[in-house]
Amino acid sequence: MKSANHLFDFVIYKFQSLVLASLLLLFALVCAGCLSTHTYEENSAEHSFSDKRKALIEKFSVNDKVFSSLAAQIDLNDPESKDYWRWRIDQYMYGQYPEYQVIYDTYKQGKTFHQIYGLLPETLGPKSPLPTNIPDLPEGYFTENLEGNPHRGWQHVEDDTVYITYQGHLTDPYIASYNLVSHQWQGPYKAAESTLSKGDRKIDSHGRPIIEMDSKGHLHIVYGGHGGEREDGLNPFSIDTPHAGGRMLHVKSEKPYDISSFVYVNDITPFASYTKSYKMGNGDIYLFTRTGTHKSPWVYYKMKSGQQHFEEPVIITWPTPQQDNPVNVDTFYINPVKISDTEIAISFLWHECNFNEVHNKTNYGRINAYYMKLDTESGNFHNAQNEVLRLPITLKQANDKTLAFDSTKREETPFGTKPIILKGRTPAVAYEARTNDFREWRMTAYRNGEWVHSLPMPGTVNRTLHDSNNIEIMNIVDLEVLDKMAESLTAVVIYKTDDNKTIFAEAESHNGQNWRVTEEQLSLKNTRIQMEPVKNIINDTVAVVLNIKKGVSQRLYLWHEGKFRAPQIDKF
């Protein structure tokens, strides 16, 4: 009986094992079928995308030589070259032809950048090691030692308080406030985090922050951009790929008039580079930026009074590949300046760049000077002749309608520009003229229906400066008038001496032309000093911010009412 039971148990065990094995085999076959189906679907989607992409390239290439020019750059001996230029072609088509955007966005769902393009991680370093010894700078600063080029920060004056933001440690945005009456400081505090110079990336100064206050008292800081990150995908506002890193970001103070805590606002493109902003008489805020790296449009974002977010951008300029050599691209550098409660003047220069990222070290591809003006009430752009301009501005339209100085047949090239409004509201553009032998600011002005160039800067003709020993100063770097209403005008001035000293001093004049130093504030050898006026709502200069750099030492200072005003803290 026991033998029969054992035999029965053995048969049952074998049957169960056979059933289990069959089920496992069936499960494996089903999984293999699923995997096969998934792989088939993946391959089908890949082929479908490739076919659509190829069809669009063939369609657009009939009239657009950029595609063949970019494809011709592929180095068959470089394994990465094919994927690199496939990426560049994708970005060009994505920005130039919106029809491609839906096709590409569907294809990229669930894929990372490196799953789409077989490229090595980008190298944006190495970061220079921190110096162990730094030269001493005078007391009175309000920042830590700063790397890169933070310029003089950006300021906003509200009632009796100056709010200052600047690019601090590892290019993160910092903020401080100073009361013009009590002389009390708050901060500096780290306002937010930047992606620009983290890890082994070198310090990049393109992410300098700007600051504005909305009509509800909340502070807004925009910062950190130099073209965006590869992981952000393709840029709908550009024909150029990111190659410098750094997302443009926007933060808002959690509480009105409070600089201790900020929150992120997602309303601007992360690919943007450069920032400049102005608050108009009606409370609207205008933010000007370039929507990517070199071959990208310039736009403005508008935050209406009563709101706390920026609207969709208005495209001002558009880059255009050259017809005879499509690898080269004509684009611009713009510089907007608020000139009234309702107007923003814009100077700009032609920037000739290329898809190979080869930079002309002679003039850096910076050519000509142009002028136009934005009427914020109508939203129209006008040239010096007051003609309404059609947006976006291309090089052809710029040359036809806005050219203020043609440098193409001259030795001097304009490295930078800034708009000026002369007496009688005459349009003018200052440009930094450079040759191999000199570097100086000059002016072109619209007079009697035409532009006249190579003029001296306003206020510099017959201007003199004598030091306290009545010795004439020949090298005036900068002079900022403080009190324009008093009988005896006062100013702060930066000048250089023959023994390589840079002086920051107070000066006075009875006629606005002949100035005399009344008190030296700083006298530093082998040192660069830059100055930025801090202006109130009626455009009076109430203080100045100085950037003082000596070797690897660099700090910001606030000068107000005859003194350098420093926070009473010891963390620097």
Coordinates of C-alpha atoms in Angstrom, one line a residue, residues 16-526:
Q16 CA 3.3 19.4 -11.3
S17 CA 6.9 19.9 -12.5
L18 CA 5.9 19.4 -16.1
V19 CA 3.1 21.9 -15.7
L20 CA 5.4 24.5 -14.0
A21 CA 8.1 24.1 -16.7
S22 CA 5.4 24.5 -19.4
L23 CA 4.1 27.7 -17.8
L24 CA 7.7 29.1 -17.4
L25 CA 8.3 28.3 -21.1
L26 CA 5.0 29.9 -22.1
F27 CA 5.8 33.0 -20.0
A28 CA 9.3 33.3 -21.6
L29 CA 7.8 33.0 -25.0
V30 CA 5.2 35.7 -24.2
C31 CA 7.9 38.0 -22.8
A32 CA 10.0 37.4 -25.8
G33 CA 7.1 38.2 -28.0
C34 CA 6.4 41.4 -26.0
L35 CA 10.1 42.3 -26.2
S36 CA 10.1 41.6 -29.9
T37 CA 6.9 43.6 -30.4
H38 CA 8.4 46.5 -28.3
T39 CA 11.6 46.4 -30.3
Y40 CA 9.6 46.3 -33.5
E41 CA 7.5 49.3 -32.4
E42 CA 10.7 51.1 -31.4
N43 CA 12.4 50.4 -34.7
S44 CA 9.2 51.4 -36.6
A45 CA 9.0 54.7 -34.7
E46 CA 12.7 55.3 -35.4
H47 CA 12.2 54.6 -39.1
S48 CA 9.0 56.8 -39.2
F49 CA 10.9 59.7 -37.5
S50 CA 13.9 59.3 -39.8
D51 CA 11.7 59.2 -42.9
K52 CA 9.8 62.3 -41.8
R53 CA 13.0 64.1 -41.0
K54 CA 14.6 63.2 -44.3
A55 CA 11.5 64.3 -46.2
L56 CA 11.5 67.7 -44.5
I57 CA 15.2 68.2 -45.1
E58 CA 14.7 67.5 -48.8
K59 CA 11.7 69.9 -48.9
F60 CA 13.5 72.8 -47.2
S61 CA 16.8 72.2 -49.0
V62 CA 15.3 73.3 -52.3
N63 CA 15.7 76.9 -51.2
D64 CA 17.9 76.6 -48.1
K65 CA 21.6 75.8 -48.6
V66 CA 22.3 75.6 -44.9
F67 CA 21.4 71.9 -44.7
S68 CA 24.0 70.9 -47.3
S69 CA 26.6 73.3 -45.8
L70 CA 26.2 71.7 -42.4
A71 CA 26.2 68.2 -43.7
A72 CA 29.5 69.0 -45.5
Q73 CA 31.1 69.7 -42.2
I74 CA 31.0 66.0 -41.2
D75 CA 34.4 64.5 -40.6
L76 CA 34.2 60.9 -41.7
N77 CA 37.3 60.0 -39.7
D78 CA 35.7 61.3 -36.5
P79 CA 33.2 58.8 -34.9
E80 CA 31.4 61.6 -33.1
S81 CA 31.2 64.0 -36.0
K82 CA 28.2 62.4 -37.7
D83 CA 26.1 62.7 -34.4
Y84 CA 27.4 66.2 -33.7
W85 CA 26.3 67.6 -37.0
R86 CA 23.1 65.7 -36.9
W87 CA 22.4 67.5 -33.7
R88 CA 23.3 70.9 -35.3
I89 CA 21.1 70.2 -38.3
D90 CA 18.2 69.2 -36.0
Q91 CA 18.6 72.4 -34.0
Y92 CA 18.7 74.5 -37.1
M93 CA 15.5 72.9 -38.6
Y94 CA 13.8 73.0 -35.1
G95 CA 14.3 76.8 -34.8
Q96 CA 14.0 77.8 -38.4
Y97 CA 11.0 75.6 -39.4
P98 CA 8.4 75.1 -36.6
E99 CA 6.8 72.3 -38.7
Y100 CA 9.7 70.1 -37.5
Q101 CA 9.1 70.8 -33.8
V102 CA 6.0 68.5 -33.4
I103 CA 7.8 65.6 -35.2
Y104 CA 10.9 65.9 -33.1
D105 CA 9.1 66.4 -29.8
T106 CA 7.1 63.2 -30.4
Y107 CA 10.3 61.3 -31.2
K108 CA 12.3 62.4 -28.2
Q109 CA 9.7 61.5 -25.6
G110 CA 11.3 59.4 -22.9
K111 CA 14.8 59.8 -24.3
T112 CA 17.8 61.6 -22.9
F113 CA 20.2 63.8 -24.9
H114 CA 22.8 61.1 -25.0
Q115 CA 20.3 58.4 -26.0
I116 CA 19.5 60.5 -29.1
Y117 CA 23.1 61.7 -29.9
G118 CA 26.1 59.6 -29.3
L119 CA 28.3 62.4 -28.0
L120 CA 30.7 62.5 -25.2
P121 CA 29.9 64.7 -22.2
E122 CA 30.8 68.3 -22.9
T123 CA 33.9 69.7 -21.3
L124 CA 33.5 73.3 -20.1
G125 CA 36.5 73.4 -17.9
P126 CA 38.8 73.1 -16.2
K127 CA 38.1 75.5 -13.4
S128 CA 41.1 77.5 -12.3
P129 CA 42.3 76.6 -8.8
L130 CA 41.6 79.1 -6.1
P131 CA 44.6 81.2 -5.3
T132 CA 46.2 80.7 -1.9
N133 CA 47.4 84.3 -1.6
I134 CA 45.4 87.2 -3.0
P135 CA 46.5 90.9 -3.0
D136 CA 45.0 93.1 -0.3
L137 CA 42.3 95.5 -1.3
P138 CA 41.1 98.5 0.8
E139 CA 38.5 98.0 3.5
G140 CA 34.9 99.0 2.8
Y141 CA 33.7 96.3 0.4
F142 CA 30.4 94.5 0.7
T143 CA 31.2 91.3 -1.2
E144 CA 33.5 88.3 -0.8
N145 CA 36.3 88.0 -3.3
L146 CA 34.7 87.5 -6.7
E147 CA 35.9 85.4 -9.6
G148 CA 35.3 86.1 -13.2
N149 CA 33.9 89.5 -14.3
P150 CA 30.8 90.4 -12.2
H151 CA 31.0 94.0 -13.6
R152 CA 29.2 96.2 -11.0
G153 CA 26.1 94.2 -10.4
W154 CA 22.6 95.6 -11.0
Q155 CA 20.7 97.9 -8.8
H156 CA 17.1 99.0 -8.0
V157 CA 16.3 102.0 -5.9
E158 CA 12.9 102.0 -4.1
D159 CA 12.2 105.0 -1.8
D160 CA 15.3 105.1 0.5
T161 CA 16.6 101.6 -0.2
V162 CA 19.1 100.4 -2.7
Y163 CA 18.8 96.7 -3.7
I164 CA 21.9 95.3 -5.3
T165 CA 22.3 91.9 -7.0
Y166 CA 25.6 90.5 -8.3
Q167 CA 27.2 87.3 -9.4
G168 CA 28.9 85.8 -6.4
H169 CA 30.4 82.4 -5.4
L170 CA 30.4 79.9 -8.3
T171 CA 28.3 82.4 -10.3
D172 CA 25.2 82.1 -8.0
P173 CA 23.1 85.3 -7.7
Y174 CA 23.5 87.2 -4.4
I175 CA 21.5 90.1 -3.1
A176 CA 22.0 92.9 -0.5
S177 CA 20.1 96.0 0.4
Y178 CA 21.3 99.4 1.8
N179 CA 19.2 102.2 3.3
L180 CA 20.3 105.6 2.2
V181 CA 19.0 107.3 5.3
S182 CA 20.0 104.9 8.2
H183 CA 23.0 103.5 6.3
Q184 CA 22.0 100.0 7.5
W185 CA 22.6 96.9 5.4
Q186 CA 20.8 93.6 5.0
G187 CA 22.7 90.7 3.5
P188 CA 24.3 89.8 1.3
Y189 CA 22.3 86.6 0.9
K190 CA 22.5 83.9 -1.7
A191 CA 19.2 84.3 -3.6
A192 CA 19.2 81.2 -5.8
E193 CA 21.3 78.5 -7.5
S194 CA 23.0 78.7 -10.9
T195 CA 24.0 75.9 -13.2
L196 CA 26.5 78.0 -15.0
S197 CA 29.9 77.2 -13.3
K198 CA 29.3 74.2 -11.1
G199 CA 31.6 71.2 -10.9
D200 CA 34.7 71.5 -13.0
R201 CA 33.2 74.1 -15.3
K202 CA 35.2 77.3 -15.5
I203 CA 33.8 80.5 -14.1
D204 CA 31.6 82.1 -16.7
S205 CA 30.5 85.7 -16.2
H206 CA 27.6 85.7 -18.8
G207 CA 25.1 84.9 -16.1
R208 CA 25.2 88.2 -14.3
P209 CA 21.8 88.9 -12.6
I210 CA 19.4 91.8 -13.0
I211 CA 16.9 93.0 -10.4
E212 CA 13.6 94.7 -10.6
M213 CA 10.7 95.3 -8.2
D214 CA 7.1 94.7 -9.4
S215 CA 4.1 96.9 -8.5
K216 CA 3.4 94.7 -5.4
G217 CA 6.8 95.1 -3.9
H218 CA 8.2 91.7 -4.8
L219 CA 11.8 91.6 -6.1
H220 CA 12.6 89.7 -9.3
I221 CA 16.0 88.4 -10.2
V222 CA 16.9 86.9 -13.6
Y223 CA 20.3 85.3 -13.9
G224 CA 22.5 82.4 -14.9
G225 CA 22.2 82.0 -18.6
H226 CA 24.7 81.4 -21.3
G227 CA 22.8 79.3 -23.8
G228 CA 21.2 76.6 -21.6
E229 CA 22.1 72.9 -21.0
R230 CA 22.1 70.1 -23.6
E231 CA 19.6 68.2 -21.4
D232 CA 17.0 70.9 -22.0
G233 CA 16.5 69.6 -25.5
L234 CA 16.3 71.7 -28.7
N235 CA 15.6 75.4 -28.5
P236 CA 12.5 76.7 -30.3
F237 CA 13.8 80.3 -30.3
S238 CA 17.1 79.6 -32.0
I239 CA 19.0 78.0 -34.9
D240 CA 22.1 77.5 -32.6
T241 CA 22.9 74.7 -30.1
P242 CA 24.1 75.3 -26.6
H243 CA 27.8 75.2 -26.2
A244 CA 28.6 77.2 -23.0
G245 CA 26.1 75.8 -20.4
G246 CA 24.0 77.7 -17.9
R247 CA 20.2 78.0 -17.7
M248 CA 18.6 81.4 -17.5
L249 CA 16.4 81.4 -14.4
H250 CA 13.9 83.7 -12.8
V251 CA 13.2 84.0 -9.1
K252 CA 10.8 86.2 -7.1
S253 CA 11.0 87.2 -3.4
E254 CA 8.5 85.3 -1.3
K255 CA 7.5 88.5 0.5
P256 CA 7.4 92.1 -0.6
Y257 CA 10.5 94.1 0.1
D258 CA 12.2 91.1 1.7
I259 CA 15.5 89.7 0.3
S260 CA 15.8 86.7 2.6
S261 CA 13.9 84.1 0.5
F262 CA 13.1 83.6 -3.2
V263 CA 11.0 81.2 -5.2
Y264 CA 11.4 80.1 -8.8
V265 CA 9.1 81.4 -11.6
N266 CA 9.0 79.3 -14.8
D267 CA 8.2 81.9 -17.5
I268 CA 11.4 82.5 -19.5
T269 CA 13.5 80.3 -21.8
P270 CA 16.3 78.5 -20.1
F271 CA 18.5 79.0 -23.2
A272 CA 18.8 82.7 -22.9
S273 CA 22.1 84.7 -22.6
Y274 CA 22.6 88.3 -21.4
T275 CA 20.1 90.4 -19.4
K276 CA 19.1 94.0 -19.2
S277 CA 15.8 95.3 -17.7
Y278 CA 13.9 98.5 -17.1
K279 CA 10.8 99.5 -15.2
M280 CA 8.7 102.0 -17.1
G281 CA 6.6 104.9 -15.8
N282 CA 3.4 102.8 -15.7
G283 CA 5.0 100.0 -13.7
D284 CA 5.6 97.6 -16.7
I285 CA 8.9 95.8 -16.6
Y286 CA 10.8 95.0 -19.8
L287 CA 13.5 92.3 -19.8
F288 CA 15.8 92.1 -22.9
T289 CA 17.8 89.0 -23.6
R290 CA 19.2 86.8 -26.4
T291 CA 17.3 83.5 -26.6
G292 CA 20.4 81.3 -26.9
T293 CA 24.0 81.3 -28.0
H294 CA 25.4 83.5 -30.8
K295 CA 23.1 82.6 -33.7
S296 CA 19.9 83.4 -31.8
P297 CA 17.3 86.1 -31.8
W298 CA 17.1 89.0 -29.4
V299 CA 13.7 89.4 -27.6
Y300 CA 12.0 91.3 -24.9
Y301 CA 9.8 89.9 -22.2
K302 CA 7.1 92.2 -20.6
M303 CA 5.8 91.9 -17.1
K304 CA 2.7 94.1 -16.9
S305 CA 2.0 96.3 -13.9
G306 CA 0.0 94.3 -11.3
Q307 CA 1.3 90.9 -12.6
Q308 CA 4.3 88.8 -11.4
H309 CA 5.2 86.8 -14.4
F310 CA 6.5 87.7 -17.9
E311 CA 4.4 87.3 -21.0
E312 CA 5.5 85.5 -24.1
P313 CA 8.5 87.1 -25.7
V314 CA 8.5 89.6 -28.6
I315 CA 11.2 88.7 -31.1
I316 CA 13.2 91.8 -32.1
T317 CA 15.9 90.4 -34.3
W318 CA 16.4 87.2 -36.3
P319 CA 19.7 85.6 -37.4
T320 CA 20.2 85.0 -41.1
P321 CA 22.7 82.6 -42.8
Q322 CA 24.6 84.2 -45.6
Q323 CA 23.5 83.3 -49.1
D324 CA 26.9 82.9 -50.6
N325 CA 28.4 81.0 -47.6
P326 CA 25.6 79.6 -45.4
V327 CA 28.0 78.4 -42.7
N328 CA 28.4 82.1 -41.8
V329 CA 25.5 83.7 -39.9
D330 CA 24.6 87.4 -39.6
T331 CA 23.2 88.3 -36.2
F332 CA 23.5 91.2 -33.6
Y333 CA 24.5 92.4 -30.2
I334 CA 22.0 94.8 -28.8
N335 CA 22.1 97.3 -25.9
P336 CA 18.8 98.8 -24.7
V337 CA 18.7 102.0 -22.5
K338 CA 15.6 103.6 -21.0
I339 CA 15.4 107.2 -22.1
S340 CA 12.0 108.2 -20.8
D341 CA 9.0 106.8 -18.9
T342 CA 7.7 105.4 -22.2
E343 CA 10.7 104.9 -24.5
I344 CA 13.7 102.5 -24.7
A345 CA 16.5 103.4 -27.1
I346 CA 18.4 100.4 -28.6
S347 CA 21.8 100.5 -30.2
F348 CA 23.2 97.4 -31.8
L349 CA 26.1 96.1 -33.9
W350 CA 26.3 93.4 -36.6
H351 CA 27.9 90.2 -35.4
E352 CA 29.2 87.9 -38.1
C353 CA 29.6 84.4 -36.7
N354 CA 29.5 80.8 -38.0
F355 CA 28.4 77.3 -37.3
N356 CA 32.0 76.2 -36.9
E357 CA 32.3 78.4 -33.8
V358 CA 35.5 80.0 -35.2
H359 CA 35.9 83.5 -33.8
N360 CA 37.6 86.3 -35.6
K361 CA 40.2 87.6 -33.1
T362 CA 40.8 90.8 -35.1
N363 CA 37.4 92.4 -34.6
Y364 CA 35.5 89.5 -33.1
G365 CA 33.1 89.8 -36.0
R366 CA 31.6 93.0 -34.7
I367 CA 30.7 95.5 -37.4
N368 CA 28.8 98.8 -37.8
A369 CA 26.5 100.6 -35.3
Y370 CA 22.7 100.8 -35.5
Y371 CA 20.0 102.7 -33.8
M372 CA 16.2 102.3 -33.1
K373 CA 13.7 103.1 -30.4
L374 CA 10.9 101.2 -28.7
D375 CA 7.7 103.1 -27.9
T376 CA 6.3 101.1 -25.1
E377 CA 2.9 102.7 -25.3
S378 CA 2.3 101.6 -28.9
G379 CA 4.7 98.6 -29.0
N380 CA 6.2 100.0 -32.2
F381 CA 9.9 100.3 -33.0
H382 CA 11.1 103.4 -34.9
N383 CA 14.3 104.4 -36.6
A384 CA 15.9 107.9 -36.3
Q385 CA 13.7 109.1 -39.1
N386 CA 10.7 108.0 -37.0
E387 CA 9.6 105.3 -39.5
V388 CA 7.9 102.3 -38.0
L389 CA 10.1 99.2 -38.3
R390 CA 8.8 95.7 -39.2
L391 CA 9.9 92.9 -36.8
P392 CA 12.0 90.9 -36.6
I393 CA 15.0 92.9 -37.8
T394 CA 17.4 91.1 -40.1
L395 CA 20.7 92.4 -41.4
K396 CA 19.2 93.6 -44.6
Q397 CA 16.5 95.7 -42.9
A398 CA 19.1 97.0 -40.3
N399 CA 21.3 98.2 -43.1
D400 CA 18.4 99.8 -45.0
K401 CA 16.7 101.4 -42.1
T402 CA 18.8 101.7 -38.9
L403 CA 22.5 102.1 -39.9
A404 CA 24.1 104.8 -37.9
F405 CA 27.8 104.1 -38.6
D406 CA 29.3 102.0 -41.4
S407 CA 32.6 100.5 -40.3
T408 CA 33.0 98.1 -43.2
K409 CA 35.4 100.5 -45.1
R410 CA 37.2 101.9 -42.0
E411 CA 40.0 100.7 -39.9
E412 CA 38.1 101.2 -36.6
T413 CA 35.6 98.6 -35.5
P414 CA 32.8 99.1 -32.9
F415 CA 33.4 96.5 -30.1
G416 CA 30.4 97.7 -28.1
T417 CA 27.7 100.3 -28.4
K418 CA 25.3 102.2 -26.2
P419 CA 22.4 104.6 -27.1
I420 CA 22.6 108.3 -26.2
I421 CA 19.9 111.0 -26.3
L422 CA 21.5 114.5 -26.8
K423 CA 19.9 117.8 -26.1
G424 CA 16.8 118.4 -28.2
R425 CA 16.3 114.5 -28.1
T426 CA 18.7 114.0 -31.0
P427 CA 19.4 110.3 -31.5
A428 CA 23.0 109.2 -31.0
V429 CA 25.0 106.1 -30.5
A430 CA 28.3 105.8 -28.6
Y431 CA 30.6 103.1 -29.9
E432 CA 33.9 101.7 -28.6
A433 CA 36.2 102.2 -31.5
R434 CA 39.1 99.8 -31.7
T435 CA 42.1 99.5 -33.9
N436 CA 45.5 97.9 -33.4
D437 CA 46.7 101.3 -32.1
F438 CA 43.9 102.8 -30.0
R439 CA 40.7 102.0 -28.1
E440 CA 38.3 104.9 -27.2
W441 CA 34.6 105.7 -27.1
R442 CA 33.3 107.8 -30.0
M443 CA 29.9 108.9 -31.0
T444 CA 27.7 109.0 -34.1
A445 CA 24.8 111.5 -34.1
Y446 CA 21.7 112.0 -36.3
R447 CA 22.0 115.7 -37.5
N448 CA 20.2 117.4 -40.3
G449 CA 18.8 114.2 -41.7
E450 CA 22.0 112.2 -41.7
W451 CA 24.3 110.3 -39.4
V452 CA 27.6 112.0 -38.5
H453 CA 30.2 109.6 -37.0
S454 CA 33.6 109.8 -35.3
L455 CA 32.4 112.5 -32.9
P456 CA 33.8 113.0 -29.4
M457 CA 31.7 111.8 -26.5
P458 CA 29.2 114.4 -25.0
G459 CA 30.8 116.5 -22.3
T460 CA 34.4 115.6 -23.2
V461 CA 35.2 118.5 -25.6
N462 CA 37.3 121.1 -23.7
R463 CA 36.7 119.2 -20.4
T464 CA 39.6 119.5 -18.0
L465 CA 40.5 117.9 -14.7
H466 CA 43.1 119.1 -12.3
D467 CA 44.3 117.3 -9.1
S468 CA 44.6 118.9 -5.7
N469 CA 48.1 120.2 -6.7
N470 CA 46.6 121.9 -9.8
I471 CA 48.3 119.4 -12.1
E472 CA 46.2 118.6 -15.2
I473 CA 45.0 115.0 -15.5
M474 CA 45.2 113.7 -19.0
N475 CA 43.7 110.2 -18.6
I476 CA 40.1 110.5 -17.3
V477 CA 38.5 107.0 -17.2
D478 CA 35.0 108.0 -16.0
L479 CA 33.3 111.0 -14.5
E480 CA 29.8 110.9 -12.9
V481 CA 28.0 114.1 -12.0
L482 CA 26.2 113.8 -8.6
D483 CA 24.4 117.1 -8.0
K484 CA 23.3 118.9 -11.2
M485 CA 21.1 121.5 -9.5
A486 CA 23.7 123.1 -7.2
E487 CA 25.6 126.2 -8.2
S488 CA 28.9 124.3 -7.7
L489 CA 28.6 120.9 -9.4
T490 CA 30.0 117.8 -7.7
A491 CA 31.1 114.6 -9.2
V492 CA 33.1 111.4 -8.6
V493 CA 35.8 110.6 -11.0
I494 CA 38.2 107.8 -11.9
Y495 CA 41.5 108.7 -13.5
K496 CA 45.0 107.3 -14.1
T497 CA 48.4 108.8 -13.5
D498 CA 51.7 108.4 -15.3
D499 CA 53.1 106.1 -12.6
N500 CA 50.2 103.6 -13.2
K501 CA 48.1 104.6 -10.3
T502 CA 44.3 104.5 -10.5
I503 CA 42.5 107.2 -8.5
F504 CA 38.9 107.4 -7.3
A505 CA 38.2 110.9 -6.1
E506 CA 35.5 113.6 -5.6
A507 CA 35.6 116.7 -7.8
E508 CA 33.8 120.0 -8.2
S509 CA 33.1 122.4 -11.1
H510 CA 31.4 125.8 -11.5
N511 CA 30.7 125.4 -15.2
G512 CA 30.5 121.6 -15.8
Q513 CA 33.7 121.7 -18.0
N514 CA 36.6 122.6 -15.7
W515 CA 36.8 120.2 -12.8
R516 CA 39.1 120.1 -9.8
V517 CA 39.7 117.2 -7.4
T518 CA 38.6 118.0 -3.9
E519 CA 39.4 114.7 -2.2
E520 CA 41.1 111.5 -3.2
Q521 CA 39.2 108.5 -1.9
L522 CA 41.4 105.8 -3.3
S523 CA 44.9 105.7 -4.9
L524 CA 45.9 102.2 -6.0
K525 CA 48.7 101.0 -8.2
N526 CA 48.3 98.3 -10.9

